[in-house]
Short mmCIF file of C-alpha atoms in Angstrom, two decimals:
data_model
loop_
_atom_site.label_atom_id
_atom_site.label_comp_id
_atom_site.label_asym_id
_atom_site.label_seq_id
_atom_site.Cartn_x
_atom_site.Cartn_y
_atom_site.Cartn_z
CA MET O 263 145.12 55.26 132.06
CA SER O 264 142.73 52.74 132.56
CA GLN O 265 142.09 50.78 135.37
CA THR O 266 140.89 47.58 133.93
CA LEU O 267 141.99 45.48 131.05
CA SER O 268 139.78 46.76 128.26
CA THR O 269 140.08 45.49 124.09
CA THR O 270 143.06 48.61 124.41
CA GLU O 271 145.32 47.55 127.57
CA VAL O 272 147.87 49.96 126.25
CA SER O 273 146.76 53.76 126.18
CA PRO O 274 147.50 55.58 123.08
CA LEU O 275 151.19 56.93 123.64
CA ARG O 276 152.88 59.55 121.38
CA LEU O 277 156.57 59.46 122.16
CA SER O 278 158.32 62.99 121.67
CA ALA O 279 161.04 63.55 119.63
CA GLY O 280 163.20 63.61 122.29
CA GLU O 281 162.32 60.25 123.84
CA ILE O 282 163.28 58.79 120.04
CA LYS O 283 166.00 60.51 119.63
CA PHE O 284 167.05 59.14 123.01
CA TYR O 285 166.30 55.44 121.88
CA LYS O 286 168.13 55.80 118.76
CA ASP O 287 170.95 57.37 120.55
CA GLU O 288 170.90 55.41 123.78
CA GLY O 289 169.34 52.07 122.19
CA TRP O 290 166.90 51.90 125.20
CA LEU O 291 163.96 53.95 126.47
CA LEU O 292 161.99 53.70 129.80
CA ILE O 293 158.50 54.11 129.59
CA PRO O 294 157.14 54.76 133.02
CA GLY O 295 153.37 53.62 133.52
CA LEU O 296 152.64 51.88 130.46
CA LEU O 297 150.35 49.68 132.28
CA SER O 298 148.34 50.70 135.70
CA GLU O 299 148.88 48.67 138.75
CA SER O 300 145.88 46.90 137.79
CA GLN O 301 146.67 45.88 134.74
CA ALA O 302 150.34 44.36 135.79
CA GLU O 303 148.82 42.77 138.50
CA THR O 304 146.36 40.87 136.22
CA LEU O 305 149.52 40.13 133.69
CA HIS O 306 151.31 38.94 136.82
CA GLY O 307 148.73 36.31 138.10
CA GLU O 308 148.10 34.72 134.17
CA VAL O 309 152.22 34.72 133.97
CA MET O 310 152.50 33.00 136.91
CA THR O 311 149.50 30.79 136.74
CA ILE O 312 151.37 29.59 133.08
CA MET O 313 154.88 29.47 135.29
CA ASN O 314 153.24 26.98 137.68
CA GLN O 315 151.91 24.92 134.98
CA ILE O 316 155.63 24.47 133.36
CA GLY O 317 158.24 25.35 135.83
CA LEU O 318 160.68 22.87 136.82
CA SER O 319 161.35 24.07 140.42
CA LEU O 320 161.77 27.11 142.28
CA THR O 321 165.72 27.72 141.00
CA LYS O 322 164.88 26.74 136.99
CA LEU O 323 161.97 28.08 135.46
CA LYS O 324 161.14 27.20 131.74
CA GLN O 325 160.24 29.73 129.17
CA THR O 326 157.60 30.19 127.30
CA SER O 327 155.66 32.26 123.94
CA GLU O 328 152.66 30.53 124.51
CA TYR O 329 149.53 32.45 125.76
CA LEU O 330 145.71 31.47 125.92
CA ALA O 331 143.56 33.12 123.24
CA GLY O 332 141.10 35.30 124.97
CA SER O 333 143.13 35.84 128.01
CA ALA O 334 144.56 39.56 129.15
CA LEU O 335 147.93 38.51 128.01
CA ASP O 336 146.49 37.86 124.45
CA ARG O 337 144.84 41.81 124.62
CA PHE O 338 148.47 43.00 125.60
CA ILE O 339 150.73 41.03 123.35
CA ASN O 340 148.53 42.11 120.28
CA SER O 341 147.33 45.44 121.51
CA ALA O 342 147.59 47.94 118.40
CA ASN O 343 148.62 50.62 120.86
CA LEU O 344 151.37 48.56 122.01
CA ARG O 345 152.49 47.66 118.23
CA ALA O 346 152.36 51.81 117.75
CA ILE O 347 154.89 52.39 120.31
CA ALA O 348 157.63 50.12 118.49
CA GLU O 349 156.31 51.39 115.06
CA GLN O 350 157.19 55.12 116.60
CA LEU O 351 160.58 53.83 117.40
CA MET O 352 161.54 51.90 114.26
CA GLY O 353 159.84 54.30 111.88
CA GLY O 354 157.59 51.93 110.01
CA GLU O 355 155.23 49.45 110.15
CA SER O 356 156.26 46.62 112.30
CA SER O 357 154.49 43.20 113.20
CA LEU O 358 155.02 40.89 116.43
CA TYR O 359 158.02 39.02 116.30
CA MET O 360 158.12 37.06 119.48
CA PRO O 361 156.29 37.12 122.93
CA PHE O 362 157.76 35.37 125.97
CA THR O 363 157.94 35.16 129.76
CA ALA O 364 160.44 36.67 131.46
CA VAL O 365 160.69 35.66 134.75
CA LYS O 366 163.71 34.69 137.41
CA SER O 367 162.60 32.54 140.31
CA SER O 368 163.65 33.34 143.98
CA SER O 369 167.42 32.26 144.01
CA GLY O 370 167.66 32.19 140.04
CA GLY O 371 170.66 33.06 138.41
CA ARG O 372 172.20 35.55 136.70
CA PHE O 373 171.55 35.78 133.06
CA ASN O 374 174.51 36.53 130.84
CA PHE O 375 175.11 39.66 129.09
CA HIS O 376 174.05 39.22 125.64
CA GLN O 377 172.42 40.53 122.44
CA ASP O 378 169.18 39.38 121.09
CA ASN O 379 170.50 39.28 117.47
CA GLN O 380 172.92 36.87 118.60
CA TYR O 381 170.02 34.17 118.36
CA THR O 382 168.17 34.71 115.15
CA ARG O 383 170.16 37.16 113.05
CA LEU O 384 168.00 40.03 111.51
CA ASP O 385 168.94 42.40 109.20
CA GLY O 386 166.98 45.60 110.67
CA PRO O 387 165.42 47.48 112.97
CA ALA O 388 163.73 45.38 116.05
CA LEU O 389 163.37 45.74 119.21
CA ASN O 390 161.94 44.45 122.86
CA ILE O 391 159.33 46.30 124.69
CA TRP O 392 159.83 44.24 128.26
CA THR O 393 157.49 44.95 131.24
CA ALA O 394 157.97 44.68 134.75
CA LEU O 395 154.89 42.78 136.52
CA THR O 396 156.73 43.18 139.82
CA PRO O 397 159.42 45.91 141.59
CA MET O 398 162.52 45.78 139.48
CA SER O 399 165.71 46.58 141.71
CA PRO O 400 169.80 44.85 141.44
CA GLU O 401 168.60 42.91 144.42
CA ASN O 402 165.99 40.86 142.63
CA GLY O 403 167.83 40.47 139.21
CA CYS O 404 167.00 43.86 137.62
CA LEU O 405 167.34 43.98 133.91
CA GLN O 406 171.37 45.41 132.98
CA ILE O 407 171.95 47.36 130.11
CA ILE O 408 174.97 48.95 128.41
CA PRO O 409 173.60 51.95 126.79
CA ARG O 410 174.60 52.79 123.24
CA SER O 411 176.28 49.33 123.10
CA HIS O 412 173.94 48.99 119.84
CA LEU O 413 175.87 51.26 117.57
CA ASN O 414 178.42 48.43 117.25
CA GLY O 415 176.16 45.98 115.32
CA THR O 416 175.62 42.51 116.22
CA LEU O 417 178.87 41.29 117.88
CA GLY O 418 181.10 38.15 118.52
CA SER O 419 179.27 35.50 121.02
CA ARG O 420 179.69 32.07 122.46
CA GLU O 421 177.53 29.76 124.01
CA SER O 422 177.11 30.23 128.02
CA GLU O 423 178.93 27.59 129.95
CA ASP O 424 175.75 26.07 131.93
CA GLY O 425 175.14 24.30 128.87
CA ASP O 426 171.33 26.15 128.47
CA GLY O 427 171.60 26.97 124.54
CA HIS O 428 171.61 30.41 125.84
CA ARG O 429 174.51 32.98 123.78
CA LYS O 430 176.55 35.38 125.59
CA ILE O 431 179.17 38.20 124.37
CA GLU O 432 183.01 37.39 124.22
CA TRP O 433 183.81 39.66 127.26
CA GLU O 434 182.47 40.45 130.76
CA PRO O 435 180.98 43.94 131.04
CA SER O 436 182.19 45.90 134.14
CA ASP O 437 180.08 49.14 133.58
CA PHE O 438 176.42 48.68 133.15
CA LEU O 439 173.01 50.31 133.99
CA PRO O 440 170.58 48.95 136.25
CA VAL O 441 166.84 49.19 135.26
CA ARG O 442 164.79 49.94 138.27
CA MET O 443 160.96 49.79 137.41
CA ARG O 444 157.67 49.97 139.51
CA PRO O 445 154.93 47.27 138.33
CA GLY O 446 153.80 48.45 134.79
CA ASP O 447 156.69 50.25 133.97
CA ALA O 448 158.14 49.17 130.86
CA VAL O 449 161.89 49.43 128.90
CA VAL O 450 162.21 49.39 125.41
CA PHE O 451 165.89 48.49 123.86
CA SER O 452 166.97 47.43 120.36
CA ARG O 453 167.77 43.93 119.57
CA LEU O 454 171.35 45.24 119.06
CA THR O 455 171.38 46.62 122.85
CA ILE O 456 173.75 44.41 125.08
CA HIS O 457 171.74 43.38 128.06
CA GLY O 458 171.38 40.97 130.95
CA SER O 459 170.56 40.40 134.50
CA GLY O 460 171.59 39.76 137.80
CA PRO O 461 170.71 36.86 140.55
CA ASN O 462 167.46 37.12 142.41
CA GLN O 463 168.67 37.39 145.57
CA THR O 464 164.67 37.77 147.33
CA ASP O 465 162.39 35.35 148.30
CA ASP O 466 159.74 36.14 145.51
CA PRO O 467 160.02 35.65 141.55
CA ARG O 468 160.99 38.49 139.43
CA VAL O 469 158.43 38.95 137.03
CA ALA O 470 158.44 40.44 133.67
CA TYR O 471 156.87 39.93 130.05
CA ALA O 472 158.71 40.70 126.84
CA VAL O 473 157.01 41.44 123.43
CA GLN O 474 159.70 42.03 120.47
CA PHE O 475 158.52 43.83 117.16
CA ALA O 476 160.34 43.89 113.87
CA ARG O 477 159.95 46.68 111.10
CA ASN O 478 157.95 44.77 107.76
CA ASP O 479 161.19 45.26 105.83
CA VAL O 480 163.56 43.15 108.20
CA ASN O 481 164.55 39.92 106.79
CA TRP O 482 165.65 36.95 109.08
CA LEU O 483 168.61 34.36 108.25
CA ASP O 484 167.68 31.02 108.04
CA ARG O 485 171.14 29.40 109.09
CA GLU O 486 169.87 26.00 107.33
CA SER O 487 169.35 27.17 103.67
CA GLY O 488 171.67 30.36 104.29
CA GLU O 489 168.66 32.42 102.91
CA TRP O 490 167.48 35.63 103.80
CA LYS O 491 163.86 35.49 104.56
CA ASN O 492 160.93 38.46 104.89
CA LEU O 493 159.83 38.45 108.36
CA VAL O 494 156.02 39.22 107.37
CA GLN O 495 156.06 36.87 104.23
CA HIS O 496 158.10 33.66 106.33
CA PRO O 497 157.38 34.24 110.29
CA ARG O 498 160.16 32.91 112.17
CA TRP O 499 157.74 32.12 115.00
CA ASN O 500 154.06 31.23 115.31
CA THR O 501 152.58 34.18 117.51
CA ALA O 502 148.76 33.40 117.78
CA PRO O 503 147.31 32.46 120.89
CA VAL O 504 146.73 28.85 122.03
CA ALA O 505 143.87 26.85 123.51
CA LYS O 506 146.24 25.28 126.21
CA ILE O 507 149.74 25.92 127.28
CA SER O 508 152.10 23.01 126.64
CA ILE O 509 155.29 22.18 128.42
CA PRO O 510 158.60 23.08 126.49
CA GLU O 511 161.01 20.64 126.36
CA SER O 512 164.45 23.54 127.22
CA SER O 513 164.47 24.74 130.74
CA LYS O 514 165.56 28.43 130.79
CA ASP O 515 165.73 30.96 133.64
CA GLY O 516 163.98 34.12 132.23
CA HIS O 517 166.14 37.32 132.17
#
């Protein structure tokens, strides 16, 4: 693994048949060392610079999908080798769906269990490559996953009680897997996999970055028109880099 962020931040990775089967069966896959420690440190610095610009307080941080053109985040998010991992797991050509900061501040609360597909409904394969930029443990609110939960399709959901616009599944799971990670490790999970995170009980922010991909034949449901639209022809989000980071209106703790 390269120790500097070059034009190919993610080294080429050919997943084994067993890894692909595990992902399809379980709905998630851990990829240790997707990035080197120095790469993770560089991305950590950029993410925290963004958070320092847009964060509300130590206990409530804003989440953003914006990243600067020409930055290390730009090269990571738009890496062909990163996209190739998604394509191997989804079995076809894929495109960037949405990147975003996933930061839980010191004393940041839990993030309710949910499926990503309970937000914007997609009708085919899509996933999240969630990369740790600090150590992840139950003590600092690591990601929590319910294996095999993707096999049940998109489940019913409701808005969380804190009024921040987040969604949650209709019951409280008691059996889940905390995903312990080192900086540079990544966990990939399906858009249908139930996941959340616990509270951060440490003095330091828990920092990760999420990059979501969807296969090119996937459509999304436009709830305003009731139409299904192809994501390639009608992108749901603007994923291009920006010249300046803006402050989003809503405040959300990262999960």
